[in-house]
mmCIF file of C-alpha atoms in Angstrom:
data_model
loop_
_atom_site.group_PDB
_atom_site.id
_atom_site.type_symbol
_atom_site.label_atom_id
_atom_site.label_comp_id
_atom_site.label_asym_id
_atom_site.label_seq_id
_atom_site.Cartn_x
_atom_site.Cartn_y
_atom_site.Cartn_z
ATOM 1 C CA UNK A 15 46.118 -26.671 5.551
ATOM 2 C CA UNK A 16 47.410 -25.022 2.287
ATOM 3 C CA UNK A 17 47.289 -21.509 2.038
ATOM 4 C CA UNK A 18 44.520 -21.933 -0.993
ATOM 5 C CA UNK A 19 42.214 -24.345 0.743
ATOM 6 C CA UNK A 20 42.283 -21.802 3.968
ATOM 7 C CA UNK A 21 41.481 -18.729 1.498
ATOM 8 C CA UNK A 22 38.691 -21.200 -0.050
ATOM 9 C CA UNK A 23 37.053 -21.896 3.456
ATOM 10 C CA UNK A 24 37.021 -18.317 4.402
ATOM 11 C CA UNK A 25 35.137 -17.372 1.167
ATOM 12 C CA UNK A 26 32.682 -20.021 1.682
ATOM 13 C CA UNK A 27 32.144 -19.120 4.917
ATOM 14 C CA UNK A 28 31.534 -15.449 3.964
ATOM 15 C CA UNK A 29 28.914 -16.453 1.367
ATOM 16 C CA UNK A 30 27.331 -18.781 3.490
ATOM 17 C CA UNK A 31 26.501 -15.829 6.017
ATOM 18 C CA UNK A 32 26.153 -13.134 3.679
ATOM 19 C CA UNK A 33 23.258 -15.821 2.448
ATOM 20 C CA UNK A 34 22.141 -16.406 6.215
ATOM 21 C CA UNK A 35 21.881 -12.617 7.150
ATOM 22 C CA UNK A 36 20.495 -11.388 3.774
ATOM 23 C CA UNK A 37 16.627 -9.859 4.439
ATOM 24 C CA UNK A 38 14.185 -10.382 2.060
ATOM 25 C CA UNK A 39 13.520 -6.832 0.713
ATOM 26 C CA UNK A 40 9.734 -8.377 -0.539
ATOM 27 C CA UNK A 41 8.907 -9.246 2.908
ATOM 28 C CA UNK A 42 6.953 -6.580 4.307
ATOM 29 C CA UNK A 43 6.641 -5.578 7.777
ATOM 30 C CA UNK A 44 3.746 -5.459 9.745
ATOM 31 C CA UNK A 45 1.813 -3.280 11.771
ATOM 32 C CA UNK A 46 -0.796 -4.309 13.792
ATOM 33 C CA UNK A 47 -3.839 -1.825 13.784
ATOM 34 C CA UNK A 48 -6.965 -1.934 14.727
ATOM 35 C CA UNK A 49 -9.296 1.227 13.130
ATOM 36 C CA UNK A 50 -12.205 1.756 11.446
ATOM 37 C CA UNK A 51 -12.190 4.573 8.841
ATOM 38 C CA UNK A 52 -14.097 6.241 6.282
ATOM 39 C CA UNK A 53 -13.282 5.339 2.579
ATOM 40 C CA UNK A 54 -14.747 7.735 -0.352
ATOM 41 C CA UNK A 55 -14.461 7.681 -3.510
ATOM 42 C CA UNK A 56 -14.465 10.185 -6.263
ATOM 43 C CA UNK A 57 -14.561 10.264 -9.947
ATOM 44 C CA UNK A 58 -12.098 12.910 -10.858
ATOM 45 C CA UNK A 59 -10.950 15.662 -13.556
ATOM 46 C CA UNK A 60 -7.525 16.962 -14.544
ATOM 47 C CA UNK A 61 -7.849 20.253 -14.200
ATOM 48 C CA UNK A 62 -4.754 21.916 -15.931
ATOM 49 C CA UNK A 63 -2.468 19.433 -14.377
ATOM 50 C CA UNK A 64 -4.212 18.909 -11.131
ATOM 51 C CA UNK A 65 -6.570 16.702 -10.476
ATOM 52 C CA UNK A 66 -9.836 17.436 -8.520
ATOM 53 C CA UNK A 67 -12.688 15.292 -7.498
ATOM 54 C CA UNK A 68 -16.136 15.331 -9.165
ATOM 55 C CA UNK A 69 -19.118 15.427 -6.383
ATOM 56 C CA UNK A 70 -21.387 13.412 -5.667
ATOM 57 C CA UNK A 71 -19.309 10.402 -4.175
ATOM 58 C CA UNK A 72 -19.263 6.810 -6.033
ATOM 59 C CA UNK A 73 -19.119 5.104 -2.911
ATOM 60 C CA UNK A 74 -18.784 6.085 0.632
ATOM 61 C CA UNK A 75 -18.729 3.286 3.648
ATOM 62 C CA UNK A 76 -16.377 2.415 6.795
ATOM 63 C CA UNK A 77 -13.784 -0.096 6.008
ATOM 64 C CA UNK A 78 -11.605 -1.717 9.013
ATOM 65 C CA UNK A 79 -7.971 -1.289 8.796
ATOM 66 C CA UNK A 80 -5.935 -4.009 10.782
ATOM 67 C CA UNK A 81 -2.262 -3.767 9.302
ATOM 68 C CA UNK A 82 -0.002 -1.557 7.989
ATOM 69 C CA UNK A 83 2.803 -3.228 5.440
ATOM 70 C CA UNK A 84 5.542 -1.631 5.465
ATOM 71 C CA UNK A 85 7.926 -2.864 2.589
ATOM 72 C CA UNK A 86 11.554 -2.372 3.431
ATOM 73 C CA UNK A 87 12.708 -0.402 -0.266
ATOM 74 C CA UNK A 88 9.713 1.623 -0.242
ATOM 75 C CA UNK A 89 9.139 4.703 1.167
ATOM 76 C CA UNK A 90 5.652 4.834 2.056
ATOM 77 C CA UNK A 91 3.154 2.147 3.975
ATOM 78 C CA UNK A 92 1.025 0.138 2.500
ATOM 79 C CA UNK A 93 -2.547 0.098 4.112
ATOM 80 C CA UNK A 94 -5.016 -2.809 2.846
ATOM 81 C CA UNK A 95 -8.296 -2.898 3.411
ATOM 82 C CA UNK A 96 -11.591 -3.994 1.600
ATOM 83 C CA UNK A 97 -14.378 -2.702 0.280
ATOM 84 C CA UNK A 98 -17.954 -4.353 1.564
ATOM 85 C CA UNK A 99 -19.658 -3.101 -1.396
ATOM 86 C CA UNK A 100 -18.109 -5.101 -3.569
ATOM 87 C CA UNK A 101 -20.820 -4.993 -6.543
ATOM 88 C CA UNK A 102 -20.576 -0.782 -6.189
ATOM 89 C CA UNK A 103 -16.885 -1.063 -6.022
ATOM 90 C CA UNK A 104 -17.161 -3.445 -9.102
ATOM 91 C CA UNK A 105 -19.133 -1.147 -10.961
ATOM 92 C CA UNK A 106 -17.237 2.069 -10.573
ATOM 93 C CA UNK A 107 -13.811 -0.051 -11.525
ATOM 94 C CA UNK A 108 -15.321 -0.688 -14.608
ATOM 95 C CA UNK A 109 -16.964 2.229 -15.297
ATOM 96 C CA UNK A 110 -13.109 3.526 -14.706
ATOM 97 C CA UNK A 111 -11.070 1.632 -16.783
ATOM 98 C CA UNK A 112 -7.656 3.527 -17.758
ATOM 99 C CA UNK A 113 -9.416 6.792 -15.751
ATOM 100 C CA UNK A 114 -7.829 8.338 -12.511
ATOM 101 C CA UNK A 115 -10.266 7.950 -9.238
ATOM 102 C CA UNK A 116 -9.818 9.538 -5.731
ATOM 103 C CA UNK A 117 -9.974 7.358 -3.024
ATOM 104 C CA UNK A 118 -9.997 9.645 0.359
ATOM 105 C CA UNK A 119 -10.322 8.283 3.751
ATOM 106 C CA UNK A 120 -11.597 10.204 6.876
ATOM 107 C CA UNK A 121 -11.944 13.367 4.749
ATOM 108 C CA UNK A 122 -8.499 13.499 3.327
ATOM 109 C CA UNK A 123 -7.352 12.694 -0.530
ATOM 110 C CA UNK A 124 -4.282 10.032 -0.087
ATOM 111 C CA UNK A 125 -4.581 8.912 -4.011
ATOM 112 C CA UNK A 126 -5.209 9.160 -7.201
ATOM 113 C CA UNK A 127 -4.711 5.624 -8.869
ATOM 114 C CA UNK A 128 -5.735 4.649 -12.352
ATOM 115 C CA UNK A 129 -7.951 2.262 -12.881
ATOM 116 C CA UNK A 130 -6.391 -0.645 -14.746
ATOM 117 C CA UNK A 131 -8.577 -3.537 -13.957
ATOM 118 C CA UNK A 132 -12.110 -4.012 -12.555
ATOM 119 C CA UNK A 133 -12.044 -5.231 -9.032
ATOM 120 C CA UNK A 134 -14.692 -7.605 -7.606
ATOM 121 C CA UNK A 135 -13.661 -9.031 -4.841
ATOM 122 C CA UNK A 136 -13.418 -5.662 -2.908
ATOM 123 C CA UNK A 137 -9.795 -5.424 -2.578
ATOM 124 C CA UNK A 138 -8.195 -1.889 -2.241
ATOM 125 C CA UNK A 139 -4.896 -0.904 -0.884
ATOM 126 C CA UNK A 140 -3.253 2.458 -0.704
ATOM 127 C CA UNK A 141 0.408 4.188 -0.047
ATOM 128 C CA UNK A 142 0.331 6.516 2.466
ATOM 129 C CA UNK A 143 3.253 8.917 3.141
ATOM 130 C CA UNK A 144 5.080 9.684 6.625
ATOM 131 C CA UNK A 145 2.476 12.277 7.405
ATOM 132 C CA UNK A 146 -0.704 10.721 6.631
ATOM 133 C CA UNK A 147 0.493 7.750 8.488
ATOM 134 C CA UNK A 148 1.074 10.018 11.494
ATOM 135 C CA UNK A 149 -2.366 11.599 11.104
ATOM 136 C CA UNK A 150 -4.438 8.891 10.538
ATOM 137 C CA UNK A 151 -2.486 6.028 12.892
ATOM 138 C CA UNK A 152 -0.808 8.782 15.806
ATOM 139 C CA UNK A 153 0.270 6.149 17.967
ATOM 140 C CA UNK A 154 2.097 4.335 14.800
ATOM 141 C CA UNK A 155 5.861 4.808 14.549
ATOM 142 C CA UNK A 156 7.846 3.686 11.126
ATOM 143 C CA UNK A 157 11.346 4.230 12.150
#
């Protein structure tokens, strides 16, 4: 075999398993949980830079949580879950439009999203950080 050829093969065998042992940095992993929590949310105010909830509520219920996604590049984990509301939830994403709500669950602000589309279908999802993954799911490890 020529010199050229041989150089040839080993680059095309390189590629080919650079190809076959690539992960797919969109493909989330997932954790199976199985937990019931408390979902609230808030209209809020900026308050010189900070932004703090407006009492009463919008909407308070108990959603079921029963994966975790964690995507590869990020640094948080993503935790889906839906609201059973779904006309209430409708009507405060509208009500919202391009306006920051707080969604808290058990107790606990995790975020502060605007609102840039009304949701009817009940969908929500938040990014929650090391810690309040360790305080909400204790027996969850991301590592």
């Amino acid at each position: 075999m020529k010199t050229s050829q041989f150089y040839n093969l080993i680059a095309s065998l390189v590629c080919i398993l650079a190809v076959a042992c690539k992960t797919n940095p969109d493909v989330p992993t997932k954790i199976d949980v199985d937990k019931d929590i408390i979902v609230t949310i808030y209209a809020t105010t900026d308050n010189g830079g900070v932004t703090d909830t407006i009492p009463p509520c919008l909407l308070k219920e108990t959603a079921h949580v029963s994966v975790l996604l964690h995507y590869p590049c990020d640094k948080g984990v993503t935790m889906p879950f839906n609201i059973s509301d779904t006309t209430k939830y409708a009507e405060i994403t509208s009500n919202n439009l391009y306006k920051r709500i707080a969604i808290a669950i058990d107790g606990q602000v995790v975020s502060t999203p605007v609102v840039k589309t009304k949701l009817d279908n009940g969908a929500c999802s938040v990014v929650l950080d090391d810690t309040q993954v360790a305080k909400l799911f204790p027996n969850v490890n991301i590592k």
